[in-house]
C-alpha positions as a LaTeX table, in Angstrom:
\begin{tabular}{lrrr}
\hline
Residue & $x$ (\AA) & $y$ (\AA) & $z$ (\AA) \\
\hline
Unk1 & 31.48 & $-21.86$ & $-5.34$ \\
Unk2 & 30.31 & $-18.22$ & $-5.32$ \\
Unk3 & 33.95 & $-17.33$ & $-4.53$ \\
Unk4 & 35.26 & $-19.28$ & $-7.30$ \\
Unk5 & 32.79 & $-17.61$ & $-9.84$ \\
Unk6 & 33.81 & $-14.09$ & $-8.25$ \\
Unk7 & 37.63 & $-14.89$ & $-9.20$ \\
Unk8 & 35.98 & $-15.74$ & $-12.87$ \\
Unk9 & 34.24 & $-12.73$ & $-13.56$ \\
Unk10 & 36.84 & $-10.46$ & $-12.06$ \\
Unk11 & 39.12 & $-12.12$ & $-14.67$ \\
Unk12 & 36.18 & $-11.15$ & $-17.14$ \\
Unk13 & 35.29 & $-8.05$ & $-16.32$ \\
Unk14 & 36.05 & $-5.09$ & $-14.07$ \\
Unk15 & 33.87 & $-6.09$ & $-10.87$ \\
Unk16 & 33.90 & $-4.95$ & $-7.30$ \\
Unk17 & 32.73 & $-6.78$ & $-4.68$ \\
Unk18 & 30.49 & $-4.71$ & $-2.26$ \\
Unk19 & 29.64 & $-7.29$ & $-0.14$ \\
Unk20 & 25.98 & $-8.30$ & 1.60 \\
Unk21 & 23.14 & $-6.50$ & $-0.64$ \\
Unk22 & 21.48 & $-3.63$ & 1.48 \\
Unk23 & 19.64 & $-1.70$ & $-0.84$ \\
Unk24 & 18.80 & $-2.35$ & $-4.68$ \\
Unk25 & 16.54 & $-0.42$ & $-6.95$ \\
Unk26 & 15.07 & 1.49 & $-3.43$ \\
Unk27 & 14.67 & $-1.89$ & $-1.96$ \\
Unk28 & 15.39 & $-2.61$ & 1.10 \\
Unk29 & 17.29 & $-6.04$ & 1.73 \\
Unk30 & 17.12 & $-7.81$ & 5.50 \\
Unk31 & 18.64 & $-10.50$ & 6.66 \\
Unk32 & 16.82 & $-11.75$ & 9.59 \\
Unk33 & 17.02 & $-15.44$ & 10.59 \\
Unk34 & 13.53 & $-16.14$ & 8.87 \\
Unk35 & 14.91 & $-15.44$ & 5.56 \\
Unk36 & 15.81 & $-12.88$ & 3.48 \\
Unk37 & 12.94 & $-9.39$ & 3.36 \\
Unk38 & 12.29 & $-7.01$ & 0.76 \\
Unk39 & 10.10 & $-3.83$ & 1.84 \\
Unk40 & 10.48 & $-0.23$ & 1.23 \\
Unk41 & 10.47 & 1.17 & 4.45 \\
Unk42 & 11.96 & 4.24 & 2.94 \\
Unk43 & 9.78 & 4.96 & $-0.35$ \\
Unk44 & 6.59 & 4.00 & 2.50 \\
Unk45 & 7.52 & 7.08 & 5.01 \\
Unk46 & 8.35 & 9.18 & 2.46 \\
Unk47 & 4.52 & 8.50 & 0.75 \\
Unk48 & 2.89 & 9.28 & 3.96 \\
Unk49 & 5.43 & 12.24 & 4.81 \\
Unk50 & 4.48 & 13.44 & 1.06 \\
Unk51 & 0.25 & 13.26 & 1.50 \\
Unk52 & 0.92 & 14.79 & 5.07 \\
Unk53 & $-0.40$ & 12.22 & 7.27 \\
Unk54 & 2.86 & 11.96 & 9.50 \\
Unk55 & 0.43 & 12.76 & 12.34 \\
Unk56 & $-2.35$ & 10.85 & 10.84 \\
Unk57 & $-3.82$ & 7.99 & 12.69 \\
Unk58 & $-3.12$ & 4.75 & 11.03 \\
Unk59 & $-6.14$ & 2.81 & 9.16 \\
Unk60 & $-6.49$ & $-1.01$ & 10.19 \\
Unk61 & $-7.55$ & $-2.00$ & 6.50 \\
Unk62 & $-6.54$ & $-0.78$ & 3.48 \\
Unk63 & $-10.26$ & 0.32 & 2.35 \\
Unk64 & $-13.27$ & 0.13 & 4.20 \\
Unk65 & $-15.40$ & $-2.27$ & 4.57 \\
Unk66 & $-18.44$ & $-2.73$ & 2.24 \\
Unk67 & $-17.19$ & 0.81 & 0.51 \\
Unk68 & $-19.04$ & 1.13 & $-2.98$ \\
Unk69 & $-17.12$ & 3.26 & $-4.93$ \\
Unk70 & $-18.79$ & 5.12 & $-8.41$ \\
Unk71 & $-17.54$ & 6.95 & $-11.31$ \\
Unk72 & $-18.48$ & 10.60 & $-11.86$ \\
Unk73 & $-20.90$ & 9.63 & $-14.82$ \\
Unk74 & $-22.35$ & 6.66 & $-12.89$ \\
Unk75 & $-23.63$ & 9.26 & $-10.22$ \\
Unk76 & $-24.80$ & 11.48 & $-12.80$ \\
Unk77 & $-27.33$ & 8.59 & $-14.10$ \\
Unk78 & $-28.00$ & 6.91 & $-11.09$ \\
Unk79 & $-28.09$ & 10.26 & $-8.59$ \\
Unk80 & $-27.50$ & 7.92 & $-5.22$ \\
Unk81 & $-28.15$ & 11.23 & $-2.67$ \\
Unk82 & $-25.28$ & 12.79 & $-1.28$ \\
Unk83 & $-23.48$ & 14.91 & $-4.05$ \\
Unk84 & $-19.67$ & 13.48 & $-4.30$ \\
Unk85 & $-17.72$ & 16.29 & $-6.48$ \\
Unk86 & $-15.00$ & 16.08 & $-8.70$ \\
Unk87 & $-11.81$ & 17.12 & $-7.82$ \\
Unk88 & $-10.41$ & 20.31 & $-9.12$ \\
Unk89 & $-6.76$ & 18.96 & $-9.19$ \\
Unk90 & $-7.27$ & 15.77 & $-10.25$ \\
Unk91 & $-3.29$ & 15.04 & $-11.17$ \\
Unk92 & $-2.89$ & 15.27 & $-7.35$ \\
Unk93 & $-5.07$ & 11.92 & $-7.03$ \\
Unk94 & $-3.45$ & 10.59 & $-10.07$ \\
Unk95 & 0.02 & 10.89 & $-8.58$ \\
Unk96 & $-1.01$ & 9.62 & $-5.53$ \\
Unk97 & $-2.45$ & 6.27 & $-6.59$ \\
Unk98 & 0.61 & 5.96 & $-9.18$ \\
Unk99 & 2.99 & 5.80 & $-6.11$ \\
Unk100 & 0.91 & 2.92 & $-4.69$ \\
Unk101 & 0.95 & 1.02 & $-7.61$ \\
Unk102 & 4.66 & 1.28 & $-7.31$ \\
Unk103 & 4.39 & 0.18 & $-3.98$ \\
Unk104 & 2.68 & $-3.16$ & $-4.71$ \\
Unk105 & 5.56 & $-4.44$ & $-5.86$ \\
Unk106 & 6.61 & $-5.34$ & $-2.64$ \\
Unk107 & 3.19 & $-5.08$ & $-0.80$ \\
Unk108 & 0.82 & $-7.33$ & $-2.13$ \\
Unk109 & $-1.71$ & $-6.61$ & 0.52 \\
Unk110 & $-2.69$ & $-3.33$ & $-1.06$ \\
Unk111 & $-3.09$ & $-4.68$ & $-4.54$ \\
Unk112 & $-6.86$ & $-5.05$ & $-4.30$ \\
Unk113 & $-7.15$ & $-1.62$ & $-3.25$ \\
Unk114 & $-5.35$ & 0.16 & $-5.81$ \\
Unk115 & $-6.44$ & $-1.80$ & $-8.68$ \\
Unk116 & $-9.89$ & $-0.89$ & $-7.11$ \\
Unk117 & $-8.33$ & 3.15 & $-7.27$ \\
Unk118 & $-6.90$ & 2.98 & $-10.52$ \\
Unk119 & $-10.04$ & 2.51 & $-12.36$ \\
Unk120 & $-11.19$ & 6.43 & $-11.23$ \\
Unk121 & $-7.92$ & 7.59 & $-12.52$ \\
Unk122 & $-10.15$ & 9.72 & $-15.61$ \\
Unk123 & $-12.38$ & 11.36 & $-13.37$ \\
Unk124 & $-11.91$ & 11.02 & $-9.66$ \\
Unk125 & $-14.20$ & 12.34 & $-6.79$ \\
Unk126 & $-13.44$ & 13.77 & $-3.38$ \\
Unk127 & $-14.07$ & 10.50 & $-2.12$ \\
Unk128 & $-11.77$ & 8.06 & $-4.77$ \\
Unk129 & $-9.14$ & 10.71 & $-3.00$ \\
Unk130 & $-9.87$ & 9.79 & 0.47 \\
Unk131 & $-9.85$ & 6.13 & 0.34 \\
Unk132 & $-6.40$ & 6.78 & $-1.63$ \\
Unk133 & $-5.60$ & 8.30 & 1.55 \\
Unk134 & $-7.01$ & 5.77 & 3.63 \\
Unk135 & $-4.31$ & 2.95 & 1.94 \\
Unk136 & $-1.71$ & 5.56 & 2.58 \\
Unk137 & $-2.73$ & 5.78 & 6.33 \\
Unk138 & $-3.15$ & 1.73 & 6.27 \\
Unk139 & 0.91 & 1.85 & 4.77 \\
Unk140 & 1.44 & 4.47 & 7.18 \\
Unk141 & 0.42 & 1.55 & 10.55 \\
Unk142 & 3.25 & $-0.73$ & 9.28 \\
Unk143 & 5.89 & 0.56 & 6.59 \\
Unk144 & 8.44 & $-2.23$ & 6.82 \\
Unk145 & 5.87 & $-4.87$ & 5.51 \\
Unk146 & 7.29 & $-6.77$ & 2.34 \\
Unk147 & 8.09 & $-9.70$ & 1.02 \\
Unk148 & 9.45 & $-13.18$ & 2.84 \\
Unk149 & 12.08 & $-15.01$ & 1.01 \\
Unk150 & 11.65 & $-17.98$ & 3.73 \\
Unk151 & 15.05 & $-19.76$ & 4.37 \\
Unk152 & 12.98 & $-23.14$ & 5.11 \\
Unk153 & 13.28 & $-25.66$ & 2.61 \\
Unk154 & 9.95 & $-26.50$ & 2.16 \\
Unk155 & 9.23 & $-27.98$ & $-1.65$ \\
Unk156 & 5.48 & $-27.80$ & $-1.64$ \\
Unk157 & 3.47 & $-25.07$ & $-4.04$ \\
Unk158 & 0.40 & $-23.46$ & $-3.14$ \\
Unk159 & $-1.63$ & $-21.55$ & $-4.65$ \\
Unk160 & $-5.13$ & $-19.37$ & $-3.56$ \\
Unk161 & $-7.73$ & $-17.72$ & $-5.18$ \\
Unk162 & $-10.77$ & $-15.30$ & $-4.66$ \\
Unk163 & $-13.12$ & $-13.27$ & $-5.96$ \\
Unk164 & $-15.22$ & $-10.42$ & $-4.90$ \\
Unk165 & $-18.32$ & $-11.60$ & $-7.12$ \\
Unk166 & $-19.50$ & $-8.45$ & $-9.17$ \\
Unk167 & $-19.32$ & $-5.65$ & $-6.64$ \\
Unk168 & $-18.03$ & $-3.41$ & $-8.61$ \\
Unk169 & $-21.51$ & $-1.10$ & $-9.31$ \\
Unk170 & $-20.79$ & 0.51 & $-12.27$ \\
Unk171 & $-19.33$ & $-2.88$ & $-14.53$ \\
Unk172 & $-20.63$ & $-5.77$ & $-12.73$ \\
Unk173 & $-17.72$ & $-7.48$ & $-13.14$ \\
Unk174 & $-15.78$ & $-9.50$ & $-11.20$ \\
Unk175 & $-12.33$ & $-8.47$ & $-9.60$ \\
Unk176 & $-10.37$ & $-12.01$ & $-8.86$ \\
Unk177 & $-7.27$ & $-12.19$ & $-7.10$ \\
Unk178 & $-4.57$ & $-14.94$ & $-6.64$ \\
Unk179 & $-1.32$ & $-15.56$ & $-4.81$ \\
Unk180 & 1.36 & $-18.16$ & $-5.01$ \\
Unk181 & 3.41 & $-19.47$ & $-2.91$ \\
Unk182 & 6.79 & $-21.83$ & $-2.59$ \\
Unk183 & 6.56 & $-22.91$ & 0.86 \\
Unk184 & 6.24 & $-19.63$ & 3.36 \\
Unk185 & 7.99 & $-17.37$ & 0.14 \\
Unk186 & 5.33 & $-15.37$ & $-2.05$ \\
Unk187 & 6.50 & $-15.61$ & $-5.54$ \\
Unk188 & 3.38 & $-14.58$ & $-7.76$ \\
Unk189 & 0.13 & $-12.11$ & $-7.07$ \\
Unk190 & $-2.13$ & $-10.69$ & $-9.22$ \\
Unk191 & $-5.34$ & $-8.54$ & $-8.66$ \\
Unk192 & $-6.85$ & $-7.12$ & $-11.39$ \\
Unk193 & $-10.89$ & $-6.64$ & $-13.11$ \\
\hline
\end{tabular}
């Protein structure tokens, strides 16, 4: 059948077969016997080659655990102690968190964190820039990560939810997240405040 509607559309149009997808939009396609992956391997290295932590050692999580980050204004009413500056090039953080947005696309396990990030995108501190970092490092442990397109025929849909229940200090509000999947393929994912 896909043969037979190649023969159509050549007739249609001017088409040229370039046969098994590799790369699409600076995605990388695999084929291993699991399924089909999507990761960018390529775009990941070249984040962590760009922030300069080729000879970084690799975080195990993508932020740290029980890490309460503030706004600049926040501190400023609430002093907390330690004094956590502004940075003075603040496009530097801006960029950085920008690329790992892009990067969710096909690494949902970072989505949390950045969404988390790109709330301090206004005013961000010496420390918004080093847990930006620290996902970078956490990409950095494992850059091929991506998506599963399972090649098991498995009709069931499940769905999961959570919620980090008002942590954020500054709002109060709650930052759910959800995933769905089609048997062992992720097709939806959402984090967001």
């Amino acid at each position: 059948m896909i043969d037979q509607l190649k023969v159509i559309l050549q007739d249609i149009f001017k088409i040229k077969d370039l046969g098994h997808l590799r790369y699409f939009l600076g995605i990388e396609v695999a084929r291993p016997s699991e399924g089909i992956v999507l990761n960018r391997r390529k775009y990941a290295l070249e984040l962590v080659l760009e922030a300069g932590l080729s000879a970084g050692k690799p975080a195990g999580t993508p932020l740290e655990l029980n890490l309460k980050l503030t706004s600049y204004e926040f501190d400023k009413k609430f002093p907390l102690g330690e004094k956590d500056e502004l940075l003075t090039y603040p496009s530097m953080f801006g960029r950085t968190v920008e690329r790992l947005l892009y990067l969710t696309m096909s690494r949902p396990d970072i989505s949390f964190a950045v969404q988390t990030l790109s709330q301090y995108m206004q005013s961000p501190k010496q420390s918004h820039l080093e847990a930006a970092l620290r996902v970078i490092r956490y990409v950095k442990k494992e850059p091929t990560l991506g998506l599963l397109m399972s090649t098991k025929s498995i009709k069931e849909l499940v769905a999961f939810c959570d919620s980090d229940w008002a942590s954020c200090a500054v709002s109060r509000k709650l930052a759910p997240g959800y995933c769905i999947k089609m048997g062992d393929s992720l097709l939806s994912w959402k984090s967001k405040k």
